[in-house]
Coordinates of C-alpha atoms in Angstrom, one line a residue:
X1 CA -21.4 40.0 -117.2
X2 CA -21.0 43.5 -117.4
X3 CA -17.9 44.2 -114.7
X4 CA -16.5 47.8 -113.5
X5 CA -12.6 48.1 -112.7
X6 CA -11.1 50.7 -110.3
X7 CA -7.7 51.6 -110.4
X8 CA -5.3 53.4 -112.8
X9 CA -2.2 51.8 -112.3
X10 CA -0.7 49.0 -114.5
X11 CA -2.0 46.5 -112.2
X12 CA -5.3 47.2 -113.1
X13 CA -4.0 46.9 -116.9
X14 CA -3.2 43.8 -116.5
X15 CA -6.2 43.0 -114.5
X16 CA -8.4 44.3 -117.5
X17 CA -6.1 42.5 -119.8
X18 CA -7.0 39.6 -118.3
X19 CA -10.8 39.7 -117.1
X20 CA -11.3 41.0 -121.1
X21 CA -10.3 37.7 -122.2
X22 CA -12.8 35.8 -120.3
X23 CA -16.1 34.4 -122.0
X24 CA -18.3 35.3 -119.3
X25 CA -17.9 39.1 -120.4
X26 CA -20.8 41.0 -121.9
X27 CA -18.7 45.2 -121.5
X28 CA -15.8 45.7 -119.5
X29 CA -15.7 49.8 -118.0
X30 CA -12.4 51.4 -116.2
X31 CA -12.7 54.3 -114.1
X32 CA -10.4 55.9 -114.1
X33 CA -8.1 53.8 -116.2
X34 CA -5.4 54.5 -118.5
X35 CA -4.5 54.7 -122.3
X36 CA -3.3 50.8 -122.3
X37 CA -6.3 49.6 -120.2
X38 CA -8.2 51.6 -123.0
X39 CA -7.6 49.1 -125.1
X40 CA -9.6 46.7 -123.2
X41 CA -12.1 48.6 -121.4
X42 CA -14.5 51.3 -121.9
X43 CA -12.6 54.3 -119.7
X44 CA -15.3 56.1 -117.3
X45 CA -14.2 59.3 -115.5
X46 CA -15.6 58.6 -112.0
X47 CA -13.5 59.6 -108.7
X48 CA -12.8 56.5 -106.9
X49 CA -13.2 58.2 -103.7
X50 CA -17.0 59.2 -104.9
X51 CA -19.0 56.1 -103.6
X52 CA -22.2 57.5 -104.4
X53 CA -21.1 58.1 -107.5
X54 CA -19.7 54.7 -108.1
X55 CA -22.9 53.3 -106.8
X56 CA -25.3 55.4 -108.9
X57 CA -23.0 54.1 -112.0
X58 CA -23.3 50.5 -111.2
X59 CA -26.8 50.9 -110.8
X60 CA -26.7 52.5 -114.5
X61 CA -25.1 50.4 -116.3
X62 CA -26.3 46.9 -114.8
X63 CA -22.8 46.2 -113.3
X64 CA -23.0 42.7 -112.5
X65 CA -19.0 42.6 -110.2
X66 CA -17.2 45.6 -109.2
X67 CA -13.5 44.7 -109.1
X68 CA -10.9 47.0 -106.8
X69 CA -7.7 47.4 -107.6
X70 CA -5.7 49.8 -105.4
X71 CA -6.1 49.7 -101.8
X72 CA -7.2 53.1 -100.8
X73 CA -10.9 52.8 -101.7
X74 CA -11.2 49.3 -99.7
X75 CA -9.3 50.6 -96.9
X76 CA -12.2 53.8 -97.3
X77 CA -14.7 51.4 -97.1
X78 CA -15.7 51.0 -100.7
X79 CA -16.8 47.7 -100.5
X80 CA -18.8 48.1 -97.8
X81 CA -20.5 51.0 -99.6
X82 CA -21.1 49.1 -102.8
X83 CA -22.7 45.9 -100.7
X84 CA -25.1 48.3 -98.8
X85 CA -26.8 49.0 -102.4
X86 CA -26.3 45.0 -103.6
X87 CA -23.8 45.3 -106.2
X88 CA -21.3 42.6 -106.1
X89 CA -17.6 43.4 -105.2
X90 CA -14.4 42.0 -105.1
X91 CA -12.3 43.3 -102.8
X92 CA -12.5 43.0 -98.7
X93 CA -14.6 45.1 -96.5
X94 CA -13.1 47.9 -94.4
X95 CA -12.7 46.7 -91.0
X96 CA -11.0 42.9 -93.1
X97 CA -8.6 45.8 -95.4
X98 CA -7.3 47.3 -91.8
X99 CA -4.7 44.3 -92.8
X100 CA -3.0 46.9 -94.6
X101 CA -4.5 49.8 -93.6
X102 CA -3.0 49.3 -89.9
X103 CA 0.3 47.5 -89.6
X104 CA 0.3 48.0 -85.7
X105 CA -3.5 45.9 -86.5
X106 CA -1.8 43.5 -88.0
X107 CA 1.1 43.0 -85.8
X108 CA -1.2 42.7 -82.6
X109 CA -3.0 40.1 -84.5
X110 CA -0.3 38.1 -85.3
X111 CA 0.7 38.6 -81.8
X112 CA -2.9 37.2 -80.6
X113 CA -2.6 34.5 -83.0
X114 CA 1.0 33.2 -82.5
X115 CA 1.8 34.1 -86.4
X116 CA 5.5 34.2 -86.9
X117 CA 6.5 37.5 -87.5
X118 CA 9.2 40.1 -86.7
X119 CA 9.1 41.7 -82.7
X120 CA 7.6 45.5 -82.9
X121 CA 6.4 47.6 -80.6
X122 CA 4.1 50.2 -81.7
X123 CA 4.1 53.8 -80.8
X124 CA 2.1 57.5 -81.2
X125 CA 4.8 59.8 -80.0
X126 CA 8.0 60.2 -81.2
X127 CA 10.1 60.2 -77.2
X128 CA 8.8 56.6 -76.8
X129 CA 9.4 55.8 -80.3
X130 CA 12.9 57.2 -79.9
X131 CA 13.3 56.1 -76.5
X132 CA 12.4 52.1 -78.0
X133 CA 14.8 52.2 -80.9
X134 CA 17.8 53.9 -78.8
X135 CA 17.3 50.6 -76.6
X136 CA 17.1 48.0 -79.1
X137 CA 19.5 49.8 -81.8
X138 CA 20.3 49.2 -85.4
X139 CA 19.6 47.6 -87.6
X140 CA 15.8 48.3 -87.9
X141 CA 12.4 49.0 -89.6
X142 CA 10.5 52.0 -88.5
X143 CA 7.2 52.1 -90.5
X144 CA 4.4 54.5 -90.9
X145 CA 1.2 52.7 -89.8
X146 CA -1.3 54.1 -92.5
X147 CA -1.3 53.9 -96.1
X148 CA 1.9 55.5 -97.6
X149 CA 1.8 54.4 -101.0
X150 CA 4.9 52.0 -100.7
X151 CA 6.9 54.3 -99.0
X152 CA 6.7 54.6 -95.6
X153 CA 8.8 51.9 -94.8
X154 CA 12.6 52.9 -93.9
X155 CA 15.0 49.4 -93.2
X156 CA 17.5 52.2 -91.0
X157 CA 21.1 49.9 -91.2
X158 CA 22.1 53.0 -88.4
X159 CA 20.7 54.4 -85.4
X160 CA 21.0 58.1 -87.0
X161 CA 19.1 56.9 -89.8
X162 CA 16.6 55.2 -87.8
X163 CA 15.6 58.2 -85.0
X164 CA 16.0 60.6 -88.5
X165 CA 13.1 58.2 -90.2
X166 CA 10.8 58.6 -86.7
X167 CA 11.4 62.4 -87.2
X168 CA 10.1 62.3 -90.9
X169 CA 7.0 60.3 -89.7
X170 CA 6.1 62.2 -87.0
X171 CA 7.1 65.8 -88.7
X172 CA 4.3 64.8 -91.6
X173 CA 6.1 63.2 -94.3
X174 CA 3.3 60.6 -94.6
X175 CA 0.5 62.4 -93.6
X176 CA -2.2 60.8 -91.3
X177 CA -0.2 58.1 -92.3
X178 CA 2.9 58.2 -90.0
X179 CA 0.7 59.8 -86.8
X180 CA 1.8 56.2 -85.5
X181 CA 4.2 53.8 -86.0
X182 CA 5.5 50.9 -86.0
X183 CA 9.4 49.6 -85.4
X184 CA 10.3 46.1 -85.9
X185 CA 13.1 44.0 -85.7
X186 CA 15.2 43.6 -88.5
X187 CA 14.6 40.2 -90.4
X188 CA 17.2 38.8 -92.5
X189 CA 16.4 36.1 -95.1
X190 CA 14.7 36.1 -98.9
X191 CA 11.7 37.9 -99.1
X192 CA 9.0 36.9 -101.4
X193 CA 5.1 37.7 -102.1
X194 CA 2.4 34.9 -101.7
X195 CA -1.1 35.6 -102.7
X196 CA -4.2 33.7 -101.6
X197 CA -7.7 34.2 -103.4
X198 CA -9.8 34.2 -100.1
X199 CA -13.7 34.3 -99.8
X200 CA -14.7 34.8 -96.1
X201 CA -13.7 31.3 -95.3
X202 CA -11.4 29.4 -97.6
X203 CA -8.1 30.7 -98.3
X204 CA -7.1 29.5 -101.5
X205 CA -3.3 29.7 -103.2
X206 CA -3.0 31.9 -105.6
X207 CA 0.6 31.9 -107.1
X208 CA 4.0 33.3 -105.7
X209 CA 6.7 35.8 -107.1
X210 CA 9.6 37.7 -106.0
X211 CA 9.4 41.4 -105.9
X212 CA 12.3 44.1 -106.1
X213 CA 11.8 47.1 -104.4
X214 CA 14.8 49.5 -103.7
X215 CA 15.3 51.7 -106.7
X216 CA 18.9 50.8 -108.0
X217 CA 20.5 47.7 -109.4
X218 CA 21.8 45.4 -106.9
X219 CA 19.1 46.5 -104.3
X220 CA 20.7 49.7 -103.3
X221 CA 18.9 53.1 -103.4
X222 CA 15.5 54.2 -101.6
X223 CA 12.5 51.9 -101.3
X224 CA 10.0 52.2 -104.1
X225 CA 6.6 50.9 -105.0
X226 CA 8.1 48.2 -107.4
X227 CA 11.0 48.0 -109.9
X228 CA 10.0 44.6 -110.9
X229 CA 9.0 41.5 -110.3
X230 CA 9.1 37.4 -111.5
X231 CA 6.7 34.5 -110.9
X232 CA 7.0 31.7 -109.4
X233 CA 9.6 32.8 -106.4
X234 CA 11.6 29.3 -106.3
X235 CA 12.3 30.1 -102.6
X236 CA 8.4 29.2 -102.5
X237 CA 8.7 25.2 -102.8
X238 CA 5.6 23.5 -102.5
X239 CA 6.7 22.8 -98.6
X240 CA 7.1 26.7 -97.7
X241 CA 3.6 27.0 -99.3
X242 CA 2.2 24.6 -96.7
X243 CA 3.6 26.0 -93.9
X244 CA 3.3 29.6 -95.0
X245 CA -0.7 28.2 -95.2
X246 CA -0.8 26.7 -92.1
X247 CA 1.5 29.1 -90.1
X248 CA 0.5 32.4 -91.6
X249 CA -2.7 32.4 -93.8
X250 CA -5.1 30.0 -91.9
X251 CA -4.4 31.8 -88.5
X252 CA -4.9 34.9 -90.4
X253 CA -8.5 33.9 -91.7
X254 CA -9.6 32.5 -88.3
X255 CA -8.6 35.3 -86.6
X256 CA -10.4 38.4 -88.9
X257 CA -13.3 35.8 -88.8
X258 CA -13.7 35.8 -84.8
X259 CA -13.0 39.5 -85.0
X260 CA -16.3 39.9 -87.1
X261 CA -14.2 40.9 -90.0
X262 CA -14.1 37.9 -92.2
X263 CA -11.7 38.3 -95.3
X264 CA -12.9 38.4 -98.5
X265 CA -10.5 39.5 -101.6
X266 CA -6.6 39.3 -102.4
X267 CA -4.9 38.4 -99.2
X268 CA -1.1 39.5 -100.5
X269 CA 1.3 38.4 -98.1
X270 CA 5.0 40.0 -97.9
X271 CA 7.1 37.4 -96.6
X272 CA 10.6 36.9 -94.7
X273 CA 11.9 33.3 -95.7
X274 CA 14.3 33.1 -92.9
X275 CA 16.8 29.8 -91.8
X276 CA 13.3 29.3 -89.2
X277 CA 11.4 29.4 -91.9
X278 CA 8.5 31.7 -93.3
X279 CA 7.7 35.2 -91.3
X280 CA 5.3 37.7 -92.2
X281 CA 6.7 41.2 -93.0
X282 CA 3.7 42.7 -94.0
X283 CA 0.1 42.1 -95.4
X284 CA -1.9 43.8 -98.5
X285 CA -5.2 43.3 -99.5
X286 CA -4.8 44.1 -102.9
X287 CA -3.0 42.4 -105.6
X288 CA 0.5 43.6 -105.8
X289 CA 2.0 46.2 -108.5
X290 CA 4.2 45.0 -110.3
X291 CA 3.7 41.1 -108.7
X292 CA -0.1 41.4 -110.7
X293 CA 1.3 41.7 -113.8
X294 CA 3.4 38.7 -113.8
X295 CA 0.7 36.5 -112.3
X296 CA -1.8 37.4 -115.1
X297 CA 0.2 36.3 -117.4
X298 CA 0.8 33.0 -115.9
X299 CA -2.8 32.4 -114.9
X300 CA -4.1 29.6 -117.1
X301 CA -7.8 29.7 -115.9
X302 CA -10.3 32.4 -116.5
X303 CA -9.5 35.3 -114.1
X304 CA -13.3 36.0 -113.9
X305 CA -14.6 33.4 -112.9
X306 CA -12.2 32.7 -109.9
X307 CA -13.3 36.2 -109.4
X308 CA -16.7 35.4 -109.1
X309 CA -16.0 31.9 -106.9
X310 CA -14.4 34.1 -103.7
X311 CA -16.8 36.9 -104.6
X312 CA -20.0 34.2 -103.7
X313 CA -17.8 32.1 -101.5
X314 CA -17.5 29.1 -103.4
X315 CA -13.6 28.8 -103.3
X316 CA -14.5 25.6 -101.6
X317 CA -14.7 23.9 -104.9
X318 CA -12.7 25.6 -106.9
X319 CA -8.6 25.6 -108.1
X320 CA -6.4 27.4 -110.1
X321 CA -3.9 26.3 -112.8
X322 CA -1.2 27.9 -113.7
X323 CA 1.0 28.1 -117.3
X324 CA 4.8 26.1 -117.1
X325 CA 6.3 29.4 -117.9
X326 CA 8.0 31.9 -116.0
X327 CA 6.8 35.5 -115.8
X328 CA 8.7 38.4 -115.5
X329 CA 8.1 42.0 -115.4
X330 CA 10.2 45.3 -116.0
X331 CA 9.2 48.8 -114.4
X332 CA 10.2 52.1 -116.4
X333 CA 10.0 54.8 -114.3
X334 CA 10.3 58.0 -115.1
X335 CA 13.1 60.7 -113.9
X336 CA 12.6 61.7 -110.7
X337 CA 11.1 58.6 -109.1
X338 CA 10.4 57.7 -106.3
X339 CA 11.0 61.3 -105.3
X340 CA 9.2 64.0 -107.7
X341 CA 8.3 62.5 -111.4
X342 CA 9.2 64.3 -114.4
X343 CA 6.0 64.1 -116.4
X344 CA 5.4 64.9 -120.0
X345 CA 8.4 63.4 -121.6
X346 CA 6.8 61.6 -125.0
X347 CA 7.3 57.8 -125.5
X348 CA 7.5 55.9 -128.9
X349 CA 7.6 52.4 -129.8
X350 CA 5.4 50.6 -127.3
X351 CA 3.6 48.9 -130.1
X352 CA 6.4 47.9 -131.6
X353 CA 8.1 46.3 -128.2
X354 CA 4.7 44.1 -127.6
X355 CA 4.2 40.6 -128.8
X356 CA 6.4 37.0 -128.8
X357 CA 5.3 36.2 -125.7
X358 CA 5.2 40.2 -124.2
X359 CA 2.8 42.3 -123.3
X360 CA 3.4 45.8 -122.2
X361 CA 1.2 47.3 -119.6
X362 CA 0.6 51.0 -119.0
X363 CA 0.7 52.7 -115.7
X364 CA 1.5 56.1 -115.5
X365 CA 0.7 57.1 -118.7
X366 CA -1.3 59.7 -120.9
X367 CA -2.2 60.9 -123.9
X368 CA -1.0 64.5 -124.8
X369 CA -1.7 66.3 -128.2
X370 CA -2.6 62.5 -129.7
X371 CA 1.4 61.6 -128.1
X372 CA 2.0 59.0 -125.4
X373 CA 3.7 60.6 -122.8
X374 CA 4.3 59.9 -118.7
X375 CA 2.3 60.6 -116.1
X376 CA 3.0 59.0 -113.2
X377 CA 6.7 57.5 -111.4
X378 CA 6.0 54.1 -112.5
X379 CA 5.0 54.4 -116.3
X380 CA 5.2 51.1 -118.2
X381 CA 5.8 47.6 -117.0
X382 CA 7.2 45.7 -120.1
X383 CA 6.1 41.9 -119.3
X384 CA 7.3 38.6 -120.8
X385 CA 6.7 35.3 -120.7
X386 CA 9.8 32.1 -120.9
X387 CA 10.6 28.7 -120.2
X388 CA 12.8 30.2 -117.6
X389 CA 13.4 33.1 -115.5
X390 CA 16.2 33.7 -117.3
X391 CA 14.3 33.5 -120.8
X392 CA 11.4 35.7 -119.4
X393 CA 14.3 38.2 -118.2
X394 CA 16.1 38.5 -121.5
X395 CA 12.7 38.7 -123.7
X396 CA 11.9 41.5 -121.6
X397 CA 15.0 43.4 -121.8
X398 CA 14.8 42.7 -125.4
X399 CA 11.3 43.9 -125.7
X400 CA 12.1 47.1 -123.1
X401 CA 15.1 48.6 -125.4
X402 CA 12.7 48.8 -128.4
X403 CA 11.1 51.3 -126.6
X404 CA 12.3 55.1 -127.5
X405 CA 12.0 57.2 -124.1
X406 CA 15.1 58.6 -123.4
X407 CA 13.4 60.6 -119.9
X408 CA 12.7 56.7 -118.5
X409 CA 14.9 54.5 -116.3
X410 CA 14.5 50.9 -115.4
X411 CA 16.9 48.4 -113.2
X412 CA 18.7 45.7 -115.4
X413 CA 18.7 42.9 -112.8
X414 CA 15.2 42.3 -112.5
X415 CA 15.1 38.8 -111.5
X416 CA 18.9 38.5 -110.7
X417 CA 18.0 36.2 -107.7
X418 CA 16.1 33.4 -109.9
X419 CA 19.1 33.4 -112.5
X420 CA 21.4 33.0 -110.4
X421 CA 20.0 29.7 -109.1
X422 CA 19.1 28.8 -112.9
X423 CA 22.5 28.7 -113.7
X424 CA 24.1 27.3 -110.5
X425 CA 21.6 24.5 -111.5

């Protein structure tokens, strides 16, 4: 098969990491890729947002599956655009990605279909917005309904903080993004990502992890995109995985499928495991960044062809098998982030921190004067494998300081939750 990768980001590394390992493939191309995914694919500079483009490449180069990894094109309508011409794509169509590409969408569905979720009332003016939160109070989430790029969400612990996050939304912070929002009740429990390979019909499991998202170690600090992330999430036990099926993910399906919106693709669920039990925070329809990374290397079948199976809805007859080990993943960011980046700073000794059960994937990175160097606020996610959390977090760590970038910054708790319980064990 001759497959075409979108995406940049170090979820698409590790996606090309993976798919490149699979029999079935004849010539792997990345557009617009990065210097790690390099490595494993031929790099293509196409603009994602260029369908035609896209389309007229495919067409070129005999693409037999056109895999999307970030969720701006499918929330464009790339699929749809691709289909129209008869190439093959992973990835849901437009009106099934308004899953994350509307969270007031999402809400009212769950509200239609009785899915547990947090309270919310959605709003497109900021004196009923305000008007809502002064009556409810704090805590509270106030969330830009588009696409924000991770970080449009504000968990306001005060009422100043909460009316001062409507303000940002509706002054422009997130663009088109925050024209109207969403404020929800505050849910307290341990949160954890659940993914489901899904094909129109069947919904099928596809692994759990844990992710951390606020900037600083111990969870303090502004929300980012992803500090890091471990696989399996032990708060998943095969029991929460049933009900979160039956509760969340079925309804879900049935629903976009009465809706004429059948989904198709990486249903990513963001959930609340609370003393009721699971509650959907969020969906993505998309695999997760960093969550990908530590799911690929746990994945003991061939990525590809469970790629293919949703793709021709055949996840009927098909399962998944996944390694013993724990997974766990790192993020260095560089200065700045999640505010302004520094870019440019030079990094040395990536090759040397790979190997021994860890594989370091690049996501904001380039090459400058024949020099690594950042690019991006998340720039590597050093990734390794153990026994254990606990083993997967210290090979990392080991693996992470053998990297020279002294204009980089990483948490050191990554996984602090599954440790824990490892050694109260």
């Amino acid at each position: 098969m001759n497959v075409l990768l979108l995406g940049s980001g170090g979820r698409e590394h590790a996606l090309a990491w993976k798919i490149a390992a699979s029999p079935l493939l004849t010539k792997l191309y990345a557009a617009p890729g990065n210097p790690g995914i390099g490595g494993e694919a031929e790099l293509v500079k196409l603009d994602v947002a260029d369908h035609a483009a896209i389309a007229a490449f495919c067409k070129d180069k005999k693409i037999d599956l056109v895999v999307v990894g970030p969720e701006g094109p499918l929330v464009a309508g790339i699929a749809d655009d691709l289909r129209a011409q008869g190439i093959r794509v992973f990835g849901p169509s437009r009106a099934a990605a308004r899953l994350e590409g509307s969270k007031g969408f999402t809400k009212d569905l769950c509200a239609r279909y009785d899915i547990p979720t947090a309270a919310y009332g959605r709003f497109g003016d900021l004196a009923s917005a305000k008007a809502y939160v002064e009556k409810t109070g704090a805590p509270i989430v106030i969330k830009a309904d588009g696409l924000a790029a991770g970080k449009g969400v504000t968990v306001a612990m005060t009422l100043d903080e909460a009316l001062a996050a409507l303000d940002g939304c509706f002054d422009g912070s997130f663009g088109a993004a925050g024209a109207e929002v969403v404020v929800e009740e505050f849910m307290t429990g341990e949160e954890a990502s659940f993914f489901c390979l899904c094909d129109g019909i069947t919904a099928l499991p596809f692994g759990t992890a844990q992710d951390h998202k606020r900037v600083g170690d111990g969870d303090v600090g502004p929300n980012t995109g992803g500090m890091g992330a471990y696989s399996p999430a032990p708060v998943m036990t095969p029991q929460m995985i049933e009900r979160t099926m039956r509760e969340i993910v079925e309804p879900t399906m049935r629903g976009m499928a009465v809706s004429g919106a059948p989904f198709a693709g990486i249903l990513f669920a963001g959930l609340m495991i609370t003393d009721k039990g699971p509650k959907l925070i969020e969906y993505n329809t998309r695999f997760g960044d960093p969550e990908c990374q530590v799911l690929m290397m746990r994945l003991k079948d061939d990525l590809l062809v469970l790629l293919n199976a949703a793709t021709d809805g055949q996840l009927a007859h098909t399962s998944v098998r996944w390694r013993d080990e724990a997974a766990l993943t790192v993020v260095m960011a560089a200065r700045g982030y999640p505010g302004t980046p520094e870019k440019g700073s030079v990094i040395r000794g990536v090759e040397d921190a790979a190997g021994d059960g860890v594989q370091i994937f690049h996501a904001g990175t380039a090459i400058n004067g024949g020099a690594l160097v950042a690019n991006g606020g998340r720039v590597l996610n050093v990734t390794a494998s153990g026994a254990t959390v606990g083993e997967a977090q210290k090979r990392a760590y080991a693996a992470l300081d053998r990297i020279d970038w002294p204009d980089g910054f990483c948490r050191r708790d990554i996984g602090w939750q599954a440790v824990a319980r490892e050694q109260a064990s």
